[in-house]
Amino acid sequence: MPSWNDVLDELSFDGVRRKYLRKLHEHTGRNVIAYYSGWLQKPNSDKASIYDGDKNGFMNAVYGLDRTIGLDLILHTPGGDVAATESIVHYLREMFGEDVRVIVPQIAMSAGTMIACSAKSVLLGKHSNLGPIDPHIGGLPTFGVINEFERAIREVKEDPDKLQIWQLIVGKYHPTFLGACQNAIDLSTQMVTDWLQTGMFAHNPDAHEMAERVVKALNNHDDTKSHARHIHMDEAKEIGLIIEELEESQDLQDLVLTVHHAYMHTLSNSPAIKIIENHSGQALVENIPYS
């Protein structure tokens, strides 16, 4: 008969999440860390994105794990700070080497897609989405800013009478902002290219060309049009990413989606905005007050 504490665990969000994380670990024989953001449930929170404080959650989750059995990292995130993303990827590679697989049950956008590109493979379902990696600064799309400047130059050359109008539009940007935008684009391009060459394509003689093809597809605003555009599994495979299909294993699919549903319930029905948790129950949960 279950004890009082056993029943309490079954009734709690924490108990359900950890139960199915353990089951996923037992099924794969690999470490499991879940990184979940509640940006869909709490869209106005500034704590939902990837930032440097997340490193503490990963350090807590990695502590005590058998690092020889690799890592499955479950990602659900809108993205966030590029520098923080670089630091997190560096840390996970120091801990697990090349043996990191990313699982995306629903959405890993922007910097989340960058993390996925650092893995040896990405596990997606028909319902999963990655996104473009074109960076934003202060909420502004860097490609969009550069395109706006280039359009201004082109139109003023064609019709000098438009100078006054364009001065009002581009005058909202700081003089160094254009350079910062280009630097951000160059940095994200370099980072993801390097990660693909040293991770997903490490053992392929055409690693550099393969990485460039993927990055061109993910970091080309002219093609993607919108930073919020969703890239589905078939397109992710088409651009050259190494994708494992979640539907190929019914047991694995059931476990991953049950874990995902448990996190969605937690984020919807608690003050939690960010959860970083491993299959042993080590967790860092960041809360925001209810409004």
PDB file of C-alpha atoms in Angstrom:
ATOM      1  CA  MET A   1       0.000   0.000   0.000  1.00  0.00           C
ATOM      2  CA  PRO A   2       1.392   3.482  -0.860  1.00  0.00           C
ATOM      3  CA  SER A   3       2.524   5.532   2.123  1.00  0.00           C
ATOM      4  CA  TRP A   4       1.266   9.035   2.957  1.00  0.00           C
ATOM      5  CA  ASN A   5       4.331  10.533   1.240  1.00  0.00           C
ATOM      6  CA  ASP A   6       3.879   8.293  -1.812  1.00  0.00           C
ATOM      7  CA  VAL A   7       0.309   9.520  -2.253  1.00  0.00           C
ATOM      8  CA  LEU A   8       1.399  13.132  -1.688  1.00  0.00           C
ATOM      9  CA  ASP A   9       4.064  12.765  -4.382  1.00  0.00           C
ATOM     10  CA  GLU A  10       1.469  11.404  -6.814  1.00  0.00           C
ATOM     11  CA  LEU A  11      -0.733  14.436  -6.143  1.00  0.00           C
ATOM     12  CA  SER A  12       2.066  16.958  -6.589  1.00  0.00           C
ATOM     13  CA  PHE A  13       3.355  18.353  -9.854  1.00  0.00           C
ATOM     14  CA  ASP A  14       6.920  17.697  -8.666  1.00  0.00           C
ATOM     15  CA  GLY A  15       6.243  14.046  -8.015  1.00  0.00           C
ATOM     16  CA  VAL A  16       4.635  13.424 -11.402  1.00  0.00           C
ATOM     17  CA  ARG A  17       7.404  15.196 -13.341  1.00  0.00           C
ATOM     18  CA  ARG A  18      10.141  13.338 -11.545  1.00  0.00           C
ATOM     19  CA  LYS A  19       8.395  10.003 -11.875  1.00  0.00           C
ATOM     20  CA  TYR A  20       8.333  10.246 -15.654  1.00  0.00           C
ATOM     21  CA  LEU A  21      11.815  11.757 -15.941  1.00  0.00           C
ATOM     22  CA  ARG A  22      13.055   8.657 -14.094  1.00  0.00           C
ATOM     23  CA  LYS A  23      11.082   6.412 -16.426  1.00  0.00           C
ATOM     24  CA  LEU A  24      12.603   8.174 -19.436  1.00  0.00           C
ATOM     25  CA  HIS A  25      16.091   7.710 -17.965  1.00  0.00           C
ATOM     26  CA  GLU A  26      15.387   4.022 -17.338  1.00  0.00           C
ATOM     27  CA  HIS A  27      14.149   3.584 -20.909  1.00  0.00           C
ATOM     28  CA  THR A  28      17.111   5.269 -22.639  1.00  0.00           C
ATOM     29  CA  GLY A  29      19.868   4.442 -20.135  1.00  0.00           C
ATOM     30  CA  ARG A  30      21.013   8.055 -20.461  1.00  0.00           C
ATOM     31  CA  ASN A  31      21.042  11.048 -18.142  1.00  0.00           C
ATOM     32  CA  VAL A  32      18.057  13.331 -18.607  1.00  0.00           C
ATOM     33  CA  ILE A  33      17.924  17.056 -17.886  1.00  0.00           C
ATOM     34  CA  ALA A  34      14.788  19.056 -18.637  1.00  0.00           C
ATOM     35  CA  TYR A  35      15.038  22.793 -19.315  1.00  0.00           C
ATOM     36  CA  TYR A  36      11.561  24.315 -19.385  1.00  0.00           C
ATOM     37  CA  SER A  37      10.424  27.918 -19.710  1.00  0.00           C
ATOM     38  CA  GLY A  38       6.907  29.120 -18.972  1.00  0.00           C
ATOM     39  CA  TRP A  39       6.859  31.887 -21.563  1.00  0.00           C
ATOM     40  CA  LEU A  40       3.669  30.526 -23.151  1.00  0.00           C
ATOM     41  CA  GLN A  41       1.842  30.566 -19.818  1.00  0.00           C
ATOM     42  CA  LYS A  42       3.382  33.823 -18.544  1.00  0.00           C
ATOM     43  CA  PRO A  43       4.215  35.781 -21.705  1.00  0.00           C
ATOM     44  CA  ASN A  44       5.105  39.059 -20.000  1.00  0.00           C
ATOM     45  CA  SER A  45       7.800  37.665 -17.713  1.00  0.00           C
ATOM     46  CA  ASP A  46      11.376  38.800 -18.311  1.00  0.00           C
ATOM     47  CA  LYS A  47      12.624  35.639 -16.557  1.00  0.00           C
ATOM     48  CA  ALA A  48      11.436  33.255 -19.262  1.00  0.00           C
ATOM     49  CA  SER A  49      14.436  33.611 -21.584  1.00  0.00           C
ATOM     50  CA  ILE A  50      17.855  31.959 -21.441  1.00  0.00           C
ATOM     51  CA  TYR A  51      20.202  34.019 -19.282  1.00  0.00           C
ATOM     52  CA  ASP A  52      23.402  33.620 -17.281  1.00  0.00           C
ATOM     53  CA  GLY A  53      21.551  32.610 -14.115  1.00  0.00           C
ATOM     54  CA  ASP A  54      20.498  29.378 -15.836  1.00  0.00           C
ATOM     55  CA  LYS A  55      24.063  28.109 -15.499  1.00  0.00           C
ATOM     56  CA  ASN A  56      23.384  27.548 -11.782  1.00  0.00           C
ATOM     57  CA  GLY A  57      20.456  25.318 -12.680  1.00  0.00           C
ATOM     58  CA  PHE A  58      22.565  23.258 -15.060  1.00  0.00           C
ATOM     59  CA  MET A  59      25.390  22.928 -12.538  1.00  0.00           C
ATOM     60  CA  ASN A  60      22.877  21.712  -9.962  1.00  0.00           C
ATOM     61  CA  ALA A  61      21.349  19.245 -12.428  1.00  0.00           C
ATOM     62  CA  VAL A  62      24.706  17.850 -13.597  1.00  0.00           C
ATOM     63  CA  TYR A  63      26.099  17.391 -10.077  1.00  0.00           C
ATOM     64  CA  GLY A  64      26.279  13.727  -9.128  1.00  0.00           C
ATOM     65  CA  LEU A  65      25.380  12.327 -12.555  1.00  0.00           C
ATOM     66  CA  ASP A  66      27.317   9.500 -14.199  1.00  0.00           C
ATOM     67  CA  ARG A  67      28.707  11.549 -17.067  1.00  0.00           C
ATOM     68  CA  THR A  68      29.893   8.457 -18.978  1.00  0.00           C
ATOM     69  CA  ILE A  69      26.338   7.631 -20.109  1.00  0.00           C
ATOM     70  CA  GLY A  70      25.739  10.875 -22.009  1.00  0.00           C
ATOM     71  CA  LEU A  71      22.921  13.383 -21.749  1.00  0.00           C
ATOM     72  CA  ASP A  72      19.467  13.817 -23.224  1.00  0.00           C
ATOM     73  CA  LEU A  73      18.562  17.504 -22.841  1.00  0.00           C
ATOM     74  CA  ILE A  74      14.835  18.235 -23.135  1.00  0.00           C
ATOM     75  CA  LEU A  75      14.371  21.818 -24.344  1.00  0.00           C
ATOM     76  CA  HIS A  76      11.304  24.034 -24.292  1.00  0.00           C
ATOM     77  CA  THR A  77      12.345  27.677 -24.622  1.00  0.00           C
ATOM     78  CA  PRO A  78      11.792  30.855 -26.630  1.00  0.00           C
ATOM     79  CA  GLY A  79      15.553  31.474 -26.676  1.00  0.00           C
ATOM     80  CA  GLY A  80      17.434  34.283 -25.022  1.00  0.00           C
ATOM     81  CA  ASP A  81      20.877  35.762 -24.521  1.00  0.00           C
ATOM     82  CA  VAL A  82      23.502  34.552 -27.022  1.00  0.00           C
ATOM     83  CA  ALA A  83      26.443  34.921 -24.622  1.00  0.00           C
ATOM     84  CA  ALA A  84      24.626  32.921 -21.934  1.00  0.00           C
ATOM     85  CA  THR A  85      23.787  30.269 -24.532  1.00  0.00           C
ATOM     86  CA  GLU A  86      27.443  30.011 -25.512  1.00  0.00           C
ATOM     87  CA  SER A  87      28.427  29.550 -21.865  1.00  0.00           C
ATOM     88  CA  ILE A  88      25.815  26.843 -21.268  1.00  0.00           C
ATOM     89  CA  VAL A  89      26.838  24.893 -24.379  1.00  0.00           C
ATOM     90  CA  HIS A  90      30.497  25.127 -23.366  1.00  0.00           C
ATOM     91  CA  TYR A  91      29.672  23.797 -19.886  1.00  0.00           C
ATOM     92  CA  LEU A  92      27.582  20.865 -21.153  1.00  0.00           C
ATOM     93  CA  ARG A  93      30.301  19.900 -23.612  1.00  0.00           C
ATOM     94  CA  GLU A  94      32.902  20.032 -20.847  1.00  0.00           C
ATOM     95  CA  MET A  95      30.722  17.669 -18.803  1.00  0.00           C
ATOM     96  CA  PHE A  96      29.497  15.247 -21.507  1.00  0.00           C
ATOM     97  CA  GLY A  97      31.763  15.782 -24.509  1.00  0.00           C
ATOM     98  CA  GLU A  98      30.065  15.022 -27.827  1.00  0.00           C
ATOM     99  CA  ASP A  99      27.454  12.754 -26.222  1.00  0.00           C
ATOM    100  CA  VAL A 100      24.594  15.246 -25.897  1.00  0.00           C
ATOM    101  CA  ARG A 101      21.275  14.721 -27.654  1.00  0.00           C
ATOM    102  CA  VAL A 102      18.597  17.432 -27.626  1.00  0.00           C
ATOM    103  CA  ILE A 103      14.913  16.502 -27.394  1.00  0.00           C
ATOM    104  CA  VAL A 104      12.320  19.102 -28.435  1.00  0.00           C
ATOM    105  CA  PRO A 105       8.792  18.011 -27.455  1.00  0.00           C
ATOM    106  CA  GLN A 106       7.233  21.259 -28.675  1.00  0.00           C
ATOM    107  CA  ILE A 107       9.296  24.441 -29.242  1.00  0.00           C
ATOM    108  CA  ALA A 108      12.961  25.456 -28.993  1.00  0.00           C
ATOM    109  CA  MET A 109      13.340  28.783 -30.765  1.00  0.00           C
ATOM    110  CA  SER A 110      16.237  31.159 -31.440  1.00  0.00           C
ATOM    111  CA  ALA A 111      18.975  30.442 -28.877  1.00  0.00           C
ATOM    112  CA  GLY A 112      17.152  27.172 -28.127  1.00  0.00           C
ATOM    113  CA  THR A 113      17.736  26.164 -31.741  1.00  0.00           C
ATOM    114  CA  MET A 114      21.376  27.171 -31.334  1.00  0.00           C
ATOM    115  CA  ILE A 115      21.671  24.754 -28.389  1.00  0.00           C
ATOM    116  CA  ALA A 116      20.022  22.045 -30.503  1.00  0.00           C
ATOM    117  CA  CYS A 117      22.643  22.640 -33.205  1.00  0.00           C
ATOM    118  CA  SER A 118      25.390  21.999 -30.649  1.00  0.00           C
ATOM    119  CA  ALA A 119      24.155  18.438 -30.031  1.00  0.00           C
ATOM    120  CA  LYS A 120      25.087  15.213 -31.814  1.00  0.00           C
ATOM    121  CA  SER A 121      21.467  14.854 -32.936  1.00  0.00           C
ATOM    122  CA  VAL A 122      18.020  16.341 -32.328  1.00  0.00           C
ATOM    123  CA  LEU A 123      14.948  14.280 -31.493  1.00  0.00           C
ATOM    124  CA  LEU A 124      11.811  15.851 -32.993  1.00  0.00           C
ATOM    125  CA  GLY A 125       8.213  14.820 -33.467  1.00  0.00           C
ATOM    126  CA  LYS A 126       5.728  15.932 -36.089  1.00  0.00           C
ATOM    127  CA  HIS A 127       4.553  18.522 -33.537  1.00  0.00           C
ATOM    128  CA  SER A 128       8.047  19.851 -32.717  1.00  0.00           C
ATOM    129  CA  ASN A 129       9.502  23.142 -33.908  1.00  0.00           C
ATOM    130  CA  LEU A 130      12.867  24.808 -34.147  1.00  0.00           C
ATOM    131  CA  GLY A 131      13.308  28.384 -35.342  1.00  0.00           C
ATOM    132  CA  PRO A 132      15.620  30.856 -37.063  1.00  0.00           C
ATOM    133  CA  ILE A 133      18.760  31.844 -35.152  1.00  0.00           C
ATOM    134  CA  ASP A 134      18.957  35.452 -36.339  1.00  0.00           C
ATOM    135  CA  PRO A 135      19.682  37.396 -33.142  1.00  0.00           C
ATOM    136  CA  HIS A 136      17.695  40.180 -31.512  1.00  0.00           C
ATOM    137  CA  ILE A 137      19.059  43.120 -29.513  1.00  0.00           C
ATOM    138  CA  GLY A 138      16.711  44.846 -27.100  1.00  0.00           C
ATOM    139  CA  GLY A 139      13.800  43.059 -28.732  1.00  0.00           C
ATOM    140  CA  LEU A 140      14.736  44.334 -32.212  1.00  0.00           C
ATOM    141  CA  PRO A 141      15.644  41.909 -35.030  1.00  0.00           C
ATOM    142  CA  THR A 142      19.211  42.605 -36.112  1.00  0.00           C
ATOM    143  CA  PHE A 143      18.578  41.606 -39.728  1.00  0.00           C
ATOM    144  CA  GLY A 144      15.555  43.872 -39.795  1.00  0.00           C
ATOM    145  CA  VAL A 145      17.566  46.830 -38.525  1.00  0.00           C
ATOM    146  CA  ILE A 146      20.309  46.324 -41.118  1.00  0.00           C
ATOM    147  CA  ASN A 147      17.759  45.888 -43.900  1.00  0.00           C
ATOM    148  CA  GLU A 148      16.082  49.120 -42.827  1.00  0.00           C
ATOM    149  CA  PHE A 149      19.368  51.034 -43.012  1.00  0.00           C
ATOM    150  CA  GLU A 150      20.152  49.549 -46.424  1.00  0.00           C
ATOM    151  CA  ARG A 151      16.690  50.427 -47.717  1.00  0.00           C
ATOM    152  CA  ALA A 152      17.103  53.982 -46.439  1.00  0.00           C
ATOM    153  CA  ILE A 153      20.407  54.399 -48.285  1.00  0.00           C
ATOM    154  CA  ARG A 154      18.972  52.933 -51.466  1.00  0.00           C
ATOM    155  CA  GLU A 155      15.800  55.063 -51.471  1.00  0.00           C
ATOM    156  CA  VAL A 156      17.595  58.301 -50.597  1.00  0.00           C
ATOM    157  CA  LYS A 157      20.020  57.738 -53.464  1.00  0.00           C
ATOM    158  CA  GLU A 158      17.081  57.242 -55.811  1.00  0.00           C
ATOM    159  CA  ASP A 159      15.063  60.148 -54.403  1.00  0.00           C
ATOM    160  CA  PRO A 160      16.894  62.692 -52.156  1.00  0.00           C
ATOM    161  CA  ASP A 161      13.521  64.155 -51.109  1.00  0.00           C
ATOM    162  CA  LYS A 162      13.035  61.059 -48.916  1.00  0.00           C
ATOM    163  CA  LEU A 163      16.025  61.985 -46.744  1.00  0.00           C
ATOM    164  CA  GLN A 164      13.945  63.829 -44.151  1.00  0.00           C
ATOM    165  CA  ILE A 165      11.511  60.944 -43.761  1.00  0.00           C
ATOM    166  CA  TRP A 166      14.282  58.376 -43.374  1.00  0.00           C
ATOM    167  CA  GLN A 167      16.115  60.583 -40.869  1.00  0.00           C
ATOM    168  CA  LEU A 168      13.096  60.325 -38.582  1.00  0.00           C
ATOM    169  CA  ILE A 169      12.980  56.545 -38.962  1.00  0.00           C
ATOM    170  CA  VAL A 170      16.661  55.637 -38.552  1.00  0.00           C
ATOM    171  CA  GLY A 171      17.286  58.436 -36.069  1.00  0.00           C
ATOM    172  CA  LYS A 172      15.752  56.269 -33.338  1.00  0.00           C
ATOM    173  CA  TYR A 173      18.880  54.058 -33.368  1.00  0.00           C
ATOM    174  CA  HIS A 174      22.090  54.823 -31.491  1.00  0.00           C
ATOM    175  CA  PRO A 175      25.020  55.552 -33.881  1.00  0.00           C
ATOM    176  CA  THR A 176      26.810  52.326 -32.863  1.00  0.00           C
ATOM    177  CA  PHE A 177      23.692  50.163 -33.035  1.00  0.00           C
ATOM    178  CA  LEU A 178      24.155  49.110 -36.647  1.00  0.00           C
ATOM    179  CA  GLY A 179      27.627  47.768 -35.868  1.00  0.00           C
ATOM    180  CA  ALA A 180      26.306  45.941 -32.804  1.00  0.00           C
ATOM    181  CA  CYS A 181      23.645  44.279 -34.964  1.00  0.00           C
ATOM    182  CA  GLN A 182      26.202  43.076 -37.496  1.00  0.00           C
ATOM    183  CA  ASN A 183      28.461  41.801 -34.698  1.00  0.00           C
ATOM    184  CA  ALA A 184      25.576  39.843 -33.184  1.00  0.00           C
ATOM    185  CA  ILE A 185      24.800  38.223 -36.538  1.00  0.00           C
ATOM    186  CA  ASP A 186      28.462  37.362 -37.100  1.00  0.00           C
ATOM    187  CA  LEU A 187      28.786  35.895 -33.576  1.00  0.00           C
ATOM    188  CA  SER A 188      25.714  33.655 -33.842  1.00  0.00           C
ATOM    189  CA  THR A 189      26.862  32.495 -37.285  1.00  0.00           C
ATOM    190  CA  GLN A 190      30.351  31.656 -36.032  1.00  0.00           C
ATOM    191  CA  MET A 191      29.145  29.903 -32.884  1.00  0.00           C
ATOM    192  CA  VAL A 192      26.643  27.619 -34.584  1.00  0.00           C
ATOM    193  CA  THR A 193      29.011  26.839 -37.461  1.00  0.00           C
ATOM    194  CA  ASP A 194      31.713  25.816 -34.972  1.00  0.00           C
ATOM    195  CA  TRP A 195      29.301  23.732 -32.885  1.00  0.00           C
ATOM    196  CA  LEU A 196      28.007  21.854 -35.920  1.00  0.00           C
ATOM    197  CA  GLN A 197      31.534  21.124 -37.158  1.00  0.00           C
ATOM    198  CA  THR A 198      32.721  19.879 -33.770  1.00  0.00           C
ATOM    199  CA  GLY A 199      29.507  18.099 -32.796  1.00  0.00           C
ATOM    200  CA  MET A 200      26.801  16.926 -35.168  1.00  0.00           C
ATOM    201  CA  PHE A 201      29.107  16.708 -38.208  1.00  0.00           C
ATOM    202  CA  ALA A 202      32.385  16.069 -36.370  1.00  0.00           C
ATOM    203  CA  HIS A 203      33.140  12.766 -38.094  1.00  0.00           C
ATOM    204  CA  ASN A 204      32.110  13.833 -41.597  1.00  0.00           C
ATOM    205  CA  PRO A 205      34.842  14.962 -44.026  1.00  0.00           C
ATOM    206  CA  ASP A 206      32.417  17.581 -45.409  1.00  0.00           C
ATOM    207  CA  ALA A 207      31.656  19.013 -41.956  1.00  0.00           C
ATOM    208  CA  HIS A 208      32.471  22.620 -42.878  1.00  0.00           C
ATOM    209  CA  GLU A 209      30.247  22.685 -45.962  1.00  0.00           C
ATOM    210  CA  MET A 210      27.419  20.902 -44.133  1.00  0.00           C
ATOM    211  CA  ALA A 211      27.598  23.356 -41.240  1.00  0.00           C
ATOM    212  CA  GLU A 212      27.584  26.355 -43.575  1.00  0.00           C
ATOM    213  CA  ARG A 213      24.490  25.029 -45.337  1.00  0.00           C
ATOM    214  CA  VAL A 214      22.573  24.638 -42.067  1.00  0.00           C
ATOM    215  CA  VAL A 215      23.591  28.053 -40.755  1.00  0.00           C
ATOM    216  CA  LYS A 216      22.723  29.759 -44.029  1.00  0.00           C
ATOM    217  CA  ALA A 217      19.221  28.288 -43.792  1.00  0.00           C
ATOM    218  CA  LEU A 218      18.740  29.200 -40.124  1.00  0.00           C
ATOM    219  CA  ASN A 219      20.379  32.629 -40.127  1.00  0.00           C
ATOM    220  CA  ASN A 220      19.013  34.081 -43.369  1.00  0.00           C
ATOM    221  CA  HIS A 221      16.248  36.583 -42.643  1.00  0.00           C
ATOM    222  CA  ASP A 222      15.547  37.027 -46.362  1.00  0.00           C
ATOM    223  CA  ASP A 223      14.357  33.406 -46.489  1.00  0.00           C
ATOM    224  CA  THR A 224      12.881  32.892 -43.022  1.00  0.00           C
ATOM    225  CA  LYS A 225      11.145  36.329 -43.090  1.00  0.00           C
ATOM    226  CA  SER A 226      10.223  36.190 -39.403  1.00  0.00           C
ATOM    227  CA  HIS A 227      12.206  35.402 -36.255  1.00  0.00           C
ATOM    228  CA  ALA A 228       9.073  33.681 -34.936  1.00  0.00           C
ATOM    229  CA  ARG A 229       8.768  31.348 -37.931  1.00  0.00           C
ATOM    230  CA  HIS A 230       8.462  27.691 -36.947  1.00  0.00           C
ATOM    231  CA  ILE A 231      10.703  25.131 -38.620  1.00  0.00           C
ATOM    232  CA  HIS A 232       9.115  21.689 -38.623  1.00  0.00           C
ATOM    233  CA  MET A 233      10.844  18.315 -38.565  1.00  0.00           C
ATOM    234  CA  ASP A 234      10.817  17.723 -42.321  1.00  0.00           C
ATOM    235  CA  GLU A 235      12.375  21.121 -43.031  1.00  0.00           C
ATOM    236  CA  ALA A 236      14.976  20.605 -40.285  1.00  0.00           C
ATOM    237  CA  LYS A 237      15.997  17.377 -42.016  1.00  0.00           C
ATOM    238  CA  GLU A 238      15.972  19.046 -45.421  1.00  0.00           C
ATOM    239  CA  ILE A 239      18.426  21.773 -44.397  1.00  0.00           C
ATOM    240  CA  GLY A 240      20.824  19.079 -43.183  1.00  0.00           C
ATOM    241  CA  LEU A 241      20.396  18.678 -39.432  1.00  0.00           C
ATOM    242  CA  ILE A 242      20.723  15.146 -38.030  1.00  0.00           C
ATOM    243  CA  ILE A 243      17.173  14.479 -36.867  1.00  0.00           C
ATOM    244  CA  GLU A 244      15.794  11.460 -35.034  1.00  0.00           C
ATOM    245  CA  GLU A 245      12.036  11.003 -35.393  1.00  0.00           C
ATOM    246  CA  LEU A 246      10.129  10.655 -32.141  1.00  0.00           C
ATOM    247  CA  GLU A 247       7.383   8.662 -33.868  1.00  0.00           C
ATOM    248  CA  GLU A 248       9.797   5.827 -34.672  1.00  0.00           C
ATOM    249  CA  SER A 249       9.484   4.548 -31.080  1.00  0.00           C
ATOM    250  CA  GLN A 250       6.018   4.502 -29.523  1.00  0.00           C
ATOM    251  CA  ASP A 251       7.405   3.903 -26.033  1.00  0.00           C
ATOM    252  CA  LEU A 252       9.877   6.768 -26.290  1.00  0.00           C
ATOM    253  CA  GLN A 253       7.241   9.070 -27.744  1.00  0.00           C
ATOM    254  CA  ASP A 254       4.818   8.272 -24.932  1.00  0.00           C
ATOM    255  CA  LEU A 255       7.459   8.963 -22.272  1.00  0.00           C
ATOM    256  CA  VAL A 256       8.682  12.227 -23.820  1.00  0.00           C
ATOM    257  CA  LEU A 257       5.168  13.580 -24.285  1.00  0.00           C
ATOM    258  CA  THR A 258       4.118  12.547 -20.776  1.00  0.00           C
ATOM    259  CA  VAL A 259       7.133  14.423 -19.395  1.00  0.00           C
ATOM    260  CA  HIS A 260       6.187  17.414 -21.544  1.00  0.00           C
ATOM    261  CA  HIS A 261       2.584  17.391 -20.353  1.00  0.00           C
ATOM    262  CA  ALA A 262       3.737  17.220 -16.728  1.00  0.00           C
ATOM    263  CA  TYR A 263       5.858  20.352 -17.214  1.00  0.00           C
ATOM    264  CA  MET A 264       3.041  22.162 -19.021  1.00  0.00           C
ATOM    265  CA  HIS A 265       0.698  21.449 -16.114  1.00  0.00           C
ATOM    266  CA  THR A 266       3.290  22.669 -13.620  1.00  0.00           C
ATOM    267  CA  LEU A 267       3.926  25.913 -15.517  1.00  0.00           C
ATOM    268  CA  SER A 268       0.201  26.535 -15.988  1.00  0.00           C
ATOM    269  CA  ASN A 269      -0.839  25.874 -12.403  1.00  0.00           C
ATOM    270  CA  SER A 270       2.032  27.197 -10.301  1.00  0.00           C
ATOM    271  CA  PRO A 271       4.200  30.327 -10.012  1.00  0.00           C
ATOM    272  CA  ALA A 272       7.053  28.508 -11.818  1.00  0.00           C
ATOM    273  CA  ILE A 273       8.521  30.331 -14.819  1.00  0.00           C
ATOM    274  CA  LYS A 274      11.710  28.271 -15.275  1.00  0.00           C
ATOM    275  CA  ILE A 275      12.506  24.666 -14.308  1.00  0.00           C
ATOM    276  CA  ILE A 276      15.884  22.964 -14.776  1.00  0.00           C
ATOM    277  CA  GLU A 277      15.671  19.414 -13.442  1.00  0.00           C
ATOM    278  CA  ASN A 278      17.328  16.025 -13.805  1.00  0.00           C
ATOM    279  CA  HIS A 279      15.983  12.478 -13.608  1.00  0.00           C
ATOM    280  CA  SER A 280      17.201  12.129 -10.010  1.00  0.00           C
ATOM    281  CA  GLY A 281      15.011  14.995  -8.822  1.00  0.00           C
ATOM    282  CA  GLN A 282      17.735  17.629  -8.559  1.00  0.00           C
ATOM    283  CA  ALA A 283      15.971  20.823  -9.582  1.00  0.00           C
ATOM    284  CA  LEU A 284      16.206  24.581  -9.686  1.00  0.00           C
ATOM    285  CA  VAL A 285      12.769  26.165  -9.990  1.00  0.00           C
ATOM    286  CA  GLU A 286      12.458  29.890 -10.555  1.00  0.00           C
ATOM    287  CA  ASN A 287       9.109  31.368  -9.532  1.00  0.00           C
ATOM    288  CA  ILE A 288       7.348  34.634 -10.150  1.00  0.00           C
ATOM    289  CA  PRO A 289       4.597  36.001  -7.899  1.00  0.00           C
ATOM    290  CA  TYR A 290       1.033  35.536  -9.002  1.00  0.00           C
ATOM    291  CA  SER A 291      -0.473  38.820 -10.210  1.00  0.00           C
TER     292      SER A 291
END
